[in-house]
PDB file of C-alpha atoms in Angstrom:
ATOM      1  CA  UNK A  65       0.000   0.000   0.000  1.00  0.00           C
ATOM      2  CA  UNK A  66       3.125   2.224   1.257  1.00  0.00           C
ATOM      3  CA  UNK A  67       4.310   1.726  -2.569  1.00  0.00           C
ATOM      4  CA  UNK A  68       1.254   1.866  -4.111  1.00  0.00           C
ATOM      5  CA  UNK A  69       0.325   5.517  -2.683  1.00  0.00           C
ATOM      6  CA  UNK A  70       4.075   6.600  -2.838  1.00  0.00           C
ATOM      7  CA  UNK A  71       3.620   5.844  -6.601  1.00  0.00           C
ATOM      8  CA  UNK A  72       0.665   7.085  -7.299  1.00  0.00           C
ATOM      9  CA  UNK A  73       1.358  10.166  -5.350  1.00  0.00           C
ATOM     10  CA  UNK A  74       4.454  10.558  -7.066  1.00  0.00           C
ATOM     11  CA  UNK A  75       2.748  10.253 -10.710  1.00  0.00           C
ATOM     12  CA  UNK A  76       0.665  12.708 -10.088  1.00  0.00           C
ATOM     13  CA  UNK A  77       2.666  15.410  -8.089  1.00  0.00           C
ATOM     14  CA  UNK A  78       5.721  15.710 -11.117  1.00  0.00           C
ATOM     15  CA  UNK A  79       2.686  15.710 -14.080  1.00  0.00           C
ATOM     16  CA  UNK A  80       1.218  18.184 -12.455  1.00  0.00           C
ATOM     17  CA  UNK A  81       3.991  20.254 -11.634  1.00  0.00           C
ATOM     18  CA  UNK A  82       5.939  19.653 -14.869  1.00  0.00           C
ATOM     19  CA  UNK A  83       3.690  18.609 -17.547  1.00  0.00           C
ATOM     20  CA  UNK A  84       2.710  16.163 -18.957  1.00  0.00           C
ATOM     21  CA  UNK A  85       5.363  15.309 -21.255  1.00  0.00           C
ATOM     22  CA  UNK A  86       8.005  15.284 -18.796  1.00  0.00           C
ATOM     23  CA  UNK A  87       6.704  11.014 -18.293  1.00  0.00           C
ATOM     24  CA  UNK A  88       5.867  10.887 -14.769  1.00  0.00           C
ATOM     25  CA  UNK A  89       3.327   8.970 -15.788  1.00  0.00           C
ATOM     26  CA  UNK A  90       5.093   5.788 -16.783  1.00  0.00           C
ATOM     27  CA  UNK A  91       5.075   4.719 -13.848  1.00  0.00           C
ATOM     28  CA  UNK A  92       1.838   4.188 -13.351  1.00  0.00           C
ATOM     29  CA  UNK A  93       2.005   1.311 -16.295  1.00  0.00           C
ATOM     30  CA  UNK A  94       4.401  -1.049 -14.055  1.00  0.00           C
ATOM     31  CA  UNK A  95       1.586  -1.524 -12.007  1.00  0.00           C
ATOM     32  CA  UNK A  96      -0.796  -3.519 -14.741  1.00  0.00           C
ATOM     33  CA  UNK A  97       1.675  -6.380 -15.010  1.00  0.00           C
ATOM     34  CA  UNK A  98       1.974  -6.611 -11.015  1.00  0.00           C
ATOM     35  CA  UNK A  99      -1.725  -6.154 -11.115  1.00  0.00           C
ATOM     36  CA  UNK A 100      -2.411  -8.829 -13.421  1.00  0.00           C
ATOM     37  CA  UNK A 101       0.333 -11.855 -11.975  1.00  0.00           C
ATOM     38  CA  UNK A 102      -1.085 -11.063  -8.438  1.00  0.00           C
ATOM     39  CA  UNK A 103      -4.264 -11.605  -9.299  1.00  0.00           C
ATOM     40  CA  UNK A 104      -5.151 -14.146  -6.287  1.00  0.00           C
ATOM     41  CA  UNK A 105      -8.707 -12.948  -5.422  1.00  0.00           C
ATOM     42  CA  UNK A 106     -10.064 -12.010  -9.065  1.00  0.00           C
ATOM     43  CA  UNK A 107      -9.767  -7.901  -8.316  1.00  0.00           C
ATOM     44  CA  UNK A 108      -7.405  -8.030 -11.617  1.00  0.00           C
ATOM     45  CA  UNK A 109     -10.314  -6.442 -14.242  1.00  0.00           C
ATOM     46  CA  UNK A 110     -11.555  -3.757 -12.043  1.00  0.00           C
ATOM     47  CA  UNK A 111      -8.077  -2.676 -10.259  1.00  0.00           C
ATOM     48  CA  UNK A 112      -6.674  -2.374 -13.586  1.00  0.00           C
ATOM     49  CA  UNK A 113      -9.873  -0.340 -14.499  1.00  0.00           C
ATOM     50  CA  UNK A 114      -9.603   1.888 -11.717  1.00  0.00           C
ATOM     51  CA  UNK A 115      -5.665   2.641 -12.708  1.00  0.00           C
ATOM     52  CA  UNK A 116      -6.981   3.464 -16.224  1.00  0.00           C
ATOM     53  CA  UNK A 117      -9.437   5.606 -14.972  1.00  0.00           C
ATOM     54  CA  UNK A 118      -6.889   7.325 -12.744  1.00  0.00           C
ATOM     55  CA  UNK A 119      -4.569   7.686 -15.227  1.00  0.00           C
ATOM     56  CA  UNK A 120      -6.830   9.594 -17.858  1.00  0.00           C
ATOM     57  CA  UNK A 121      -8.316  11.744 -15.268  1.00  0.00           C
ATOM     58  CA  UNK A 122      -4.558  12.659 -14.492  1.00  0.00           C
ATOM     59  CA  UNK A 123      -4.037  12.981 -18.299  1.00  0.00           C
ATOM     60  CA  UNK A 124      -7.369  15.147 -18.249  1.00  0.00           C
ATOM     61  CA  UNK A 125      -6.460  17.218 -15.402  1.00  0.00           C
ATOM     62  CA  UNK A 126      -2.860  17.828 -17.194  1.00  0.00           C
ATOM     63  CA  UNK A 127      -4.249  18.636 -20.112  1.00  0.00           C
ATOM     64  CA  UNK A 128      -6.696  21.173 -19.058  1.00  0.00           C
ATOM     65  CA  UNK A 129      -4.625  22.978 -16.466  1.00  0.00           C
ATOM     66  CA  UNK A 130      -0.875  23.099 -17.972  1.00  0.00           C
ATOM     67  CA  UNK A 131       2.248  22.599 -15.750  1.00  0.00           C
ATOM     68  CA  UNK A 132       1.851  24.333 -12.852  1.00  0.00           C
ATOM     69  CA  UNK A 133       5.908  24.576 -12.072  1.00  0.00           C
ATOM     70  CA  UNK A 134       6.907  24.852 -16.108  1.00  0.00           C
ATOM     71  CA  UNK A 135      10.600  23.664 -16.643  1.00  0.00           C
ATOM     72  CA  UNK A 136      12.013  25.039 -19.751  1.00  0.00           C
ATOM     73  CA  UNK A 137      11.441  23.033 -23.030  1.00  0.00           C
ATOM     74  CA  UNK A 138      14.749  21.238 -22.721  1.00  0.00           C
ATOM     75  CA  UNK A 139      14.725  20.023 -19.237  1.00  0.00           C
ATOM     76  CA  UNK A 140      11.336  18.311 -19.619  1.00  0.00           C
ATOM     77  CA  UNK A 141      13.046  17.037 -22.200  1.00  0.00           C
ATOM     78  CA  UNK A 142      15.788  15.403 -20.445  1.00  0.00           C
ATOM     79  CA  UNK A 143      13.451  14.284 -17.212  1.00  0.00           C
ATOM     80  CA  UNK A 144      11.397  12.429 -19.783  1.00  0.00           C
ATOM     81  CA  UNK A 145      14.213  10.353 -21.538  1.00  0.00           C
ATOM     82  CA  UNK A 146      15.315   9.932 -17.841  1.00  0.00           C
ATOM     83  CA  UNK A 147      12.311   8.272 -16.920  1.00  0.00           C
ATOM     84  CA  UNK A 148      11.926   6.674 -20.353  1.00  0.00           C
ATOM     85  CA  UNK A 149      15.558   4.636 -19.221  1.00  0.00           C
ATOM     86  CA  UNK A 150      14.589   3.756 -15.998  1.00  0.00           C
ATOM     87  CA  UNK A 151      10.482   2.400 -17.114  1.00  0.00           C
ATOM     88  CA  UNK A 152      12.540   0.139 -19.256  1.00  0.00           C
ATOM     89  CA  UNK A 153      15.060  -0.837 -16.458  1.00  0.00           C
ATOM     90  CA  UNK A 154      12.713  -1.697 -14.311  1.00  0.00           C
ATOM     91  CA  UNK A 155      10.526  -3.241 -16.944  1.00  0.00           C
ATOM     92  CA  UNK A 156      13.132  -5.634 -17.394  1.00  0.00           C
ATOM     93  CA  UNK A 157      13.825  -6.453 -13.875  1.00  0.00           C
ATOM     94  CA  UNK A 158      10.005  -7.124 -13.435  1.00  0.00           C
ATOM     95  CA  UNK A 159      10.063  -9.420 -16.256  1.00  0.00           C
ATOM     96  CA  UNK A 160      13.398 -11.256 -14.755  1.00  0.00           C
ATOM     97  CA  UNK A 161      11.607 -11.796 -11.909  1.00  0.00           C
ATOM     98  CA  UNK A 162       8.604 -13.257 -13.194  1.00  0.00           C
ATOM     99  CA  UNK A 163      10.134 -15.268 -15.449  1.00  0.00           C
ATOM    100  CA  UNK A 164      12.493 -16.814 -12.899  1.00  0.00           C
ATOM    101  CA  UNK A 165       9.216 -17.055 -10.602  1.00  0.00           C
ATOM    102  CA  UNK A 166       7.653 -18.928 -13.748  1.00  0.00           C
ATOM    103  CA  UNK A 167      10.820 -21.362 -14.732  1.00  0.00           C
ATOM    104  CA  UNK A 168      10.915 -22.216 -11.104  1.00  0.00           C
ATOM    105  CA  UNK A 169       7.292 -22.868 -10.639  1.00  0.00           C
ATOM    106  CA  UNK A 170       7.759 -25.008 -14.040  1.00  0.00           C
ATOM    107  CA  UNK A 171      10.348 -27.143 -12.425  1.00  0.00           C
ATOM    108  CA  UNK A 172       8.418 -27.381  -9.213  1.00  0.00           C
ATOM    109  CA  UNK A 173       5.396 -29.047 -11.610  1.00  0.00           C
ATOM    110  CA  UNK A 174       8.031 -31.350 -13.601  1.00  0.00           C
ATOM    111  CA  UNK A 175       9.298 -32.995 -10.514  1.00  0.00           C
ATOM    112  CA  UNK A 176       5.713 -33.691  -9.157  1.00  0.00           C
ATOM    113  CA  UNK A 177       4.999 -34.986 -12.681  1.00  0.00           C
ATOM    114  CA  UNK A 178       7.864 -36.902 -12.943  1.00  0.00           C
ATOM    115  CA  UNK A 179       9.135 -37.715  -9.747  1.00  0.00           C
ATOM    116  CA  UNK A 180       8.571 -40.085  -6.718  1.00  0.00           C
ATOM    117  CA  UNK A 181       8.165 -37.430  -3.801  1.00  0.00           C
ATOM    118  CA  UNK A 182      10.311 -39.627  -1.362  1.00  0.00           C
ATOM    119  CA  UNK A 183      12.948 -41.203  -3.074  1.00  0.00           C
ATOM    120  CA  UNK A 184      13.429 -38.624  -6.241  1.00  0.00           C
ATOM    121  CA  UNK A 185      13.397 -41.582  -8.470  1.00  0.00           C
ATOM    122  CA  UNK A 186      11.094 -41.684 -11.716  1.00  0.00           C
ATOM    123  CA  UNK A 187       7.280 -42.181 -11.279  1.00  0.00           C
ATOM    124  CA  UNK A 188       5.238 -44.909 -12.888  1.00  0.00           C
ATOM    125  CA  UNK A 189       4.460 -42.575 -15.864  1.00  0.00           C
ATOM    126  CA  UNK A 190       7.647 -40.920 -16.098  1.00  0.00           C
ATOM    127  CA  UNK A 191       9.323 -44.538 -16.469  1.00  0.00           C
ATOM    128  CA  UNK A 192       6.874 -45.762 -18.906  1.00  0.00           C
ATOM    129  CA  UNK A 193       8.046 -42.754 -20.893  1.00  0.00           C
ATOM    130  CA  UNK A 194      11.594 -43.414 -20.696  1.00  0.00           C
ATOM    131  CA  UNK A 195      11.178 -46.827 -20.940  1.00  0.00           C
ATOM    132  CA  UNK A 196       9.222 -46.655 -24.132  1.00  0.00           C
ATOM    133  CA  UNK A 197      12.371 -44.382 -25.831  1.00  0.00           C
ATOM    134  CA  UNK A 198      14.984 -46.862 -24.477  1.00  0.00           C
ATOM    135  CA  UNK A 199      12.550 -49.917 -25.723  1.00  0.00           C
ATOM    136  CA  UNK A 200      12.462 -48.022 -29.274  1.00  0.00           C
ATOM    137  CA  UNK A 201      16.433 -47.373 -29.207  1.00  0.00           C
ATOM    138  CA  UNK A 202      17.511 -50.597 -28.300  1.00  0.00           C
ATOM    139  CA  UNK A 203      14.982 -52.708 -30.841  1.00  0.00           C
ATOM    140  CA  UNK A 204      15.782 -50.320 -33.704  1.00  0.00           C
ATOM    141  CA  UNK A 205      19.954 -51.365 -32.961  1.00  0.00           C
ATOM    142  CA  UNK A 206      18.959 -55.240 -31.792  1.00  0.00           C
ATOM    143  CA  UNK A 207      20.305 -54.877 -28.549  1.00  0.00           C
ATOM    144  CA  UNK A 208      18.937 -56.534 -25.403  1.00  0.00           C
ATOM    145  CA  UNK A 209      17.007 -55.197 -22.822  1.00  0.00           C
ATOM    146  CA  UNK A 210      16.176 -56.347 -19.102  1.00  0.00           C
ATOM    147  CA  UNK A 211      13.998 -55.508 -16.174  1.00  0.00           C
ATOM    148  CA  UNK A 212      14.619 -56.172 -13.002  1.00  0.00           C
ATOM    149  CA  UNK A 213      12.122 -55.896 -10.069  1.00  0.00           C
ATOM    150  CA  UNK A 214      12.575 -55.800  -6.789  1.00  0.00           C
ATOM    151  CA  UNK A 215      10.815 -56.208  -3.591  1.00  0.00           C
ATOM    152  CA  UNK A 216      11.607 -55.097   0.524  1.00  0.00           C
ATOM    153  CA  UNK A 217      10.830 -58.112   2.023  1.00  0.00           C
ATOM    154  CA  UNK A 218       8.933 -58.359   4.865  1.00  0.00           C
ATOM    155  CA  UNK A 219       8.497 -54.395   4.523  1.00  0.00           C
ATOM    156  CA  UNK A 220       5.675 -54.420   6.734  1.00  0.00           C
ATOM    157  CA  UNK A 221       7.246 -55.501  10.012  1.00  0.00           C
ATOM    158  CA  UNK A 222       9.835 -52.406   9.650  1.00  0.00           C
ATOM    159  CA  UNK A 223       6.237 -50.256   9.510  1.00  0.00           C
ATOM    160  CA  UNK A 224       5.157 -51.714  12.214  1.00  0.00           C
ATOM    161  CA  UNK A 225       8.145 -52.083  14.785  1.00  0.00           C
ATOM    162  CA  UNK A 226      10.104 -48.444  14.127  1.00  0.00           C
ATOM    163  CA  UNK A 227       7.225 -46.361  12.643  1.00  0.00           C
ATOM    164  CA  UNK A 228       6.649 -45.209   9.339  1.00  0.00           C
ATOM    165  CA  UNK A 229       9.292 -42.096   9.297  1.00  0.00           C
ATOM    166  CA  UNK A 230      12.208 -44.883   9.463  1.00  0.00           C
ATOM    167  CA  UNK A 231      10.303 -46.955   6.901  1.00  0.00           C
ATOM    168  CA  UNK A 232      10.402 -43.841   4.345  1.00  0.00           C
ATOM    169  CA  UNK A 233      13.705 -43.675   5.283  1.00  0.00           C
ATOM    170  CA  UNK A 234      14.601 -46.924   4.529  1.00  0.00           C
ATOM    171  CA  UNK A 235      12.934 -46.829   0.973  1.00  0.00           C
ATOM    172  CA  UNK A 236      15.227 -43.904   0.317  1.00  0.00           C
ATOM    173  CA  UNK A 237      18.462 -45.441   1.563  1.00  0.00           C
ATOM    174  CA  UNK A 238      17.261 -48.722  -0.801  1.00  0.00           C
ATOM    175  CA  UNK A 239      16.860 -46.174  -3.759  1.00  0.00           C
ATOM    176  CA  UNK A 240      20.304 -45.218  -3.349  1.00  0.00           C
ATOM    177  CA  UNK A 241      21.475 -48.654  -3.006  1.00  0.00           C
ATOM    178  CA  UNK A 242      20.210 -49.370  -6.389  1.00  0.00           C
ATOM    179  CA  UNK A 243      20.720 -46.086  -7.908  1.00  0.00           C
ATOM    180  CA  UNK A 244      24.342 -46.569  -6.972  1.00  0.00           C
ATOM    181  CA  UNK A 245      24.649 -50.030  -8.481  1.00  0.00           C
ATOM    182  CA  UNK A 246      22.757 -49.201 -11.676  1.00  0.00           C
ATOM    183  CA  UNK A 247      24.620 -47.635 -14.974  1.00  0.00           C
ATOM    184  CA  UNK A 248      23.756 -44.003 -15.674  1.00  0.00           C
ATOM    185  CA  UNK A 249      21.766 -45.179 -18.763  1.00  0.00           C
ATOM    186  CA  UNK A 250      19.506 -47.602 -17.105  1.00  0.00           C
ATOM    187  CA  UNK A 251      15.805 -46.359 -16.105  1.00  0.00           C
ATOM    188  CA  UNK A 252      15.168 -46.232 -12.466  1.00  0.00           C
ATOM    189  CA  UNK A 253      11.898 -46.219 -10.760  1.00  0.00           C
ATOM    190  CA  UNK A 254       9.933 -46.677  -7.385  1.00  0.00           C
ATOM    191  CA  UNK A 255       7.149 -48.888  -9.295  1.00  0.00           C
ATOM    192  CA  UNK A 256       4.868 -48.475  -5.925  1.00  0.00           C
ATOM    193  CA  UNK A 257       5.000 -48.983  -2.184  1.00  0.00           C
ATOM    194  CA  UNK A 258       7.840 -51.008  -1.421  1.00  0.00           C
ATOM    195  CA  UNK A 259       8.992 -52.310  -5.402  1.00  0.00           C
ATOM    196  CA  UNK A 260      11.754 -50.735  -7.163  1.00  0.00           C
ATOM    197  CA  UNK A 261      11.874 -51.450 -11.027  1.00  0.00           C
ATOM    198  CA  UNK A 262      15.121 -51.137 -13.435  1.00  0.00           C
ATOM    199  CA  UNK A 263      15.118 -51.231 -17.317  1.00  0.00           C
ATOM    200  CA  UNK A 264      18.179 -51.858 -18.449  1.00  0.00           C
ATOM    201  CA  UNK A 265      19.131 -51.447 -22.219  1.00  0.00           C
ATOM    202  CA  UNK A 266      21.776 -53.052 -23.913  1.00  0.00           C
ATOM    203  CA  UNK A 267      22.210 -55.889 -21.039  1.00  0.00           C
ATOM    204  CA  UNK A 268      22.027 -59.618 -21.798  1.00  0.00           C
ATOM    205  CA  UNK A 269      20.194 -61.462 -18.872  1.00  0.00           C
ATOM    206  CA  UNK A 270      22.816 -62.706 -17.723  1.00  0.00           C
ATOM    207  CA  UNK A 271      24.532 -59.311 -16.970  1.00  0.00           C
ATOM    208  CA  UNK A 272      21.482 -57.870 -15.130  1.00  0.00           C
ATOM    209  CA  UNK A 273      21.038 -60.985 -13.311  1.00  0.00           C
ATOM    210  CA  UNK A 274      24.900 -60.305 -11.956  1.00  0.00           C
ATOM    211  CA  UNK A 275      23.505 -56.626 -11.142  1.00  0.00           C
ATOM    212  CA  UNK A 276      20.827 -57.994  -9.007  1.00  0.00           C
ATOM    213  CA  UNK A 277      22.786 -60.508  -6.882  1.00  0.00           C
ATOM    214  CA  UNK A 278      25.191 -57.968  -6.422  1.00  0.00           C
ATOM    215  CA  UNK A 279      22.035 -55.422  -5.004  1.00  0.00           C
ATOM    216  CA  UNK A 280      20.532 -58.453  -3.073  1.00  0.00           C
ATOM    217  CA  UNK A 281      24.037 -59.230  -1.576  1.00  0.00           C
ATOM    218  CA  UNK A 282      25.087 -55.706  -0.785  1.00  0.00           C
ATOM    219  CA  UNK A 283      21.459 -54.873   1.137  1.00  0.00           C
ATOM    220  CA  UNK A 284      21.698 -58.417   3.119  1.00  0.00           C
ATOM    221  CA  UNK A 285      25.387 -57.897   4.118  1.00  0.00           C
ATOM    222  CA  UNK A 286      25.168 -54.472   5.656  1.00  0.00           C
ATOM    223  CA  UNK A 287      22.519 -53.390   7.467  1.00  0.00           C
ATOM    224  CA  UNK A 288      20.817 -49.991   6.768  1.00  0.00           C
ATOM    225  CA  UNK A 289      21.580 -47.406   8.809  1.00  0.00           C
ATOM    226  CA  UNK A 290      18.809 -44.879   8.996  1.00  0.00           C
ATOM    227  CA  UNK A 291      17.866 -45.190  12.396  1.00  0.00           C
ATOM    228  CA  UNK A 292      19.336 -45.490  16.103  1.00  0.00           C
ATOM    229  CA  UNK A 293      20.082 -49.014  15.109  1.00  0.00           C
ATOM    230  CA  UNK A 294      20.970 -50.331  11.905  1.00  0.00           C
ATOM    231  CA  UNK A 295      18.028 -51.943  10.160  1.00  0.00           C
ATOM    232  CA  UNK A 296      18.550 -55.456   8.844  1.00  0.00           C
ATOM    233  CA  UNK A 297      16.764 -56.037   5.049  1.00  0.00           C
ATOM    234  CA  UNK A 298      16.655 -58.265   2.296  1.00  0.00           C
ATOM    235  CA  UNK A 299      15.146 -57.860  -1.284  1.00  0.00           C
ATOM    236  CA  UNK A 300      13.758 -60.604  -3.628  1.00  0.00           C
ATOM    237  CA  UNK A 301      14.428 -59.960  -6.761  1.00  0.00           C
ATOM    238  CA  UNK A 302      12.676 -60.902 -10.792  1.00  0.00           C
ATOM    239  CA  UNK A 303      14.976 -60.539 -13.428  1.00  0.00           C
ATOM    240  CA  UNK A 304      13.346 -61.064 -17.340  1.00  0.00           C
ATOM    241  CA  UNK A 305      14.504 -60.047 -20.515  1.00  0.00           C
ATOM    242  CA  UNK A 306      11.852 -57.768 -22.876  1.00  0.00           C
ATOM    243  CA  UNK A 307      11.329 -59.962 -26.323  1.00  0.00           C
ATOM    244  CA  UNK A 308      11.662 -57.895 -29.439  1.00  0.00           C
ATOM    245  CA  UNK A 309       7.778 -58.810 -30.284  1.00  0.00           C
ATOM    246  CA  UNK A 310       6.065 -57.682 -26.932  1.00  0.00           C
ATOM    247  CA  UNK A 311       5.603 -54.406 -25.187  1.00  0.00           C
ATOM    248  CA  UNK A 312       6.779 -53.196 -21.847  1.00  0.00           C
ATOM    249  CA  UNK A 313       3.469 -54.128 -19.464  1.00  0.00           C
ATOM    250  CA  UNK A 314       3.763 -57.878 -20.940  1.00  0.00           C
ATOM    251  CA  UNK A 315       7.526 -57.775 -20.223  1.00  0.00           C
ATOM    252  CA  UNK A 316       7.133 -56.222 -16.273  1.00  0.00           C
ATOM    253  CA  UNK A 317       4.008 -58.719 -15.754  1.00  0.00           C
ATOM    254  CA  UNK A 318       7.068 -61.434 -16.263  1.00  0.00           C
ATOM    255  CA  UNK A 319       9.297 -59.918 -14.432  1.00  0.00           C
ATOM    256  CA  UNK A 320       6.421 -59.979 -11.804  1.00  0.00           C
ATOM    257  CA  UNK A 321       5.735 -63.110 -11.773  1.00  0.00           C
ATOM    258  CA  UNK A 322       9.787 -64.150 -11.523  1.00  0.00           C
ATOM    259  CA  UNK A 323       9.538 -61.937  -8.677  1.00  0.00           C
ATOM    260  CA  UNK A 324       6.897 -63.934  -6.975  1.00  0.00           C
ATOM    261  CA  UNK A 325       8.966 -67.091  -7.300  1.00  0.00           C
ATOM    262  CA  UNK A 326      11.840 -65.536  -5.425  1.00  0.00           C
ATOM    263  CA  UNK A 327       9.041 -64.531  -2.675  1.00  0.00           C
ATOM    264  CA  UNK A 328       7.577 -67.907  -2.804  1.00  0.00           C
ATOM    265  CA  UNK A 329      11.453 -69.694  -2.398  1.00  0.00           C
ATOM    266  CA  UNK A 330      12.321 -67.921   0.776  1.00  0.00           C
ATOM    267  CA  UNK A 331      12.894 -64.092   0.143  1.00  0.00           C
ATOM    268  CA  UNK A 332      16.299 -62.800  -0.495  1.00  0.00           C
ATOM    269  CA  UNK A 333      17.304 -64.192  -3.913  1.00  0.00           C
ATOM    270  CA  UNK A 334      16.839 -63.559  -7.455  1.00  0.00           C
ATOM    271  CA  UNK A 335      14.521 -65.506  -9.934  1.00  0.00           C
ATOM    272  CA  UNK A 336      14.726 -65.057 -13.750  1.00  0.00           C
ATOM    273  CA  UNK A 337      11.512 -65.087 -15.949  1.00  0.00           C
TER     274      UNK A 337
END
């Protein structure tokens, strides 16, 4: 409001003084884009009406009674192209900050798109999207391509015993575990609740299957340490390979069901599909 009056105050004071043409009046226009970008409560249309109707009445009221303090011809001159320079300075500035405002708002709505909230690793969708482009890549060049899914066992009892802050935390120290152990071109995601699912282009089964005993080894040996005690885990794991003629869901389904064996076997191994 302090701003608001200050400006407005301003505005009119030096065009009435000076004239007209000596620009006081630009600043009145910064307002609209403020106006408009802080429109929260839908007072946009008539506050912007009201500064139009302020600012021809001041145009009016210049008009019909002349400068009050005349400058010579010259100096009006030079106080306009003064205020010309700095309307466009700050013009710009109020643009920079809007569009940094917007660019960061866009990346705040990207994340939540694409992102799991916890662990930071891709979403369902945002895999299938990946997925689908390294599916496409690897059939065009005949390469192989792998999934691997993977399952906290007994997930439930780590819920039930420490509490579900040190069971988000261990879902984010797993995602690290695997994002650590997984090349930088393989697709990582938290497939839901406690599964993690990898797609892993140009790897033969064989390779990813290595991968995953290495993960389910690496988790059972050292217990996480996300809470006053170190947490003792183990993962099942269901390795398949993705055959050139199917798509991804019939592939994962697989992979789903190889996971299920390793469930069904005892936990804490790795079945291939």
């Amino acid at each position: 409001m302090l701003i608001w009056v200050e400006v407005l105050g301003h505005a009119a004071l030096g065009s009435l003084l000076i004239g007209w043409d000596s620009g006081f009046h630009y600043y009145l226009l910064l307002f609209i884009p403020a106006i408009v970008v802080a429109n929260t409560r839908g007072y946009a249309a008539p506050m912007v009406l009201a500064l139009l109707a302020y600012y021809l009445g001041l145009q009016a009221l210049c008009s019909h009674w002349g400068p009050l303090d005349p400058l010579p011809v010259r100096s009006v001159q030079i106080v306009n192209w003064m205020h010309i320079c700095l309307v466009f300075a700050m013009s710009a500035a109020l643009a920079a900050v809007y569009r940094r405002t917007i660019l960061i708002a866009g990346s705040r709505l990207r994340k939540q798109a694409t992102q799991d909230p916890l662990t930071g690793l891709a979403n369902r969708s945002h895999f299938e999207a990946l997925a689908a482009h390294a599916l496409a890549r690897s059939q065009r060049d005949g390469a192989p391509v792998t999934l691997l899914l993977c399952d906290a066992d007994l997930f439930k009892r780590i819920n039930d015993q420490y509490g579900h802050a040190v069971g988000d935390a261990v879902l984010v120290a797993i995602a690290n575990v695997l994002a650590a152990n997984l090349r930088d071109g393989d697709v990582l995601a938290r497939w839901g609740g406690e599964e993690f699912l990898a797609l892993m282009p140009y790897c033969p089964l064989e390779a990813a299957c290595a991968t995953a005993e290495r993960i389910r080894a690496a988790i059972a040996q050292a217990p996480l340490d996300v809470a006053q005690a170190p947490i003792a885990l183990t993962m099942s794991f269901g390795v398949t390979q993705v055959r050139s003629t199917e798509d991804l869901h019939t592939a994962i389904a697989r992979a789903d069901k190889a996971l299920y064996q390793s469930k069904n076997a005892g936990r804490d191994q790795v079945s291939v599909a």
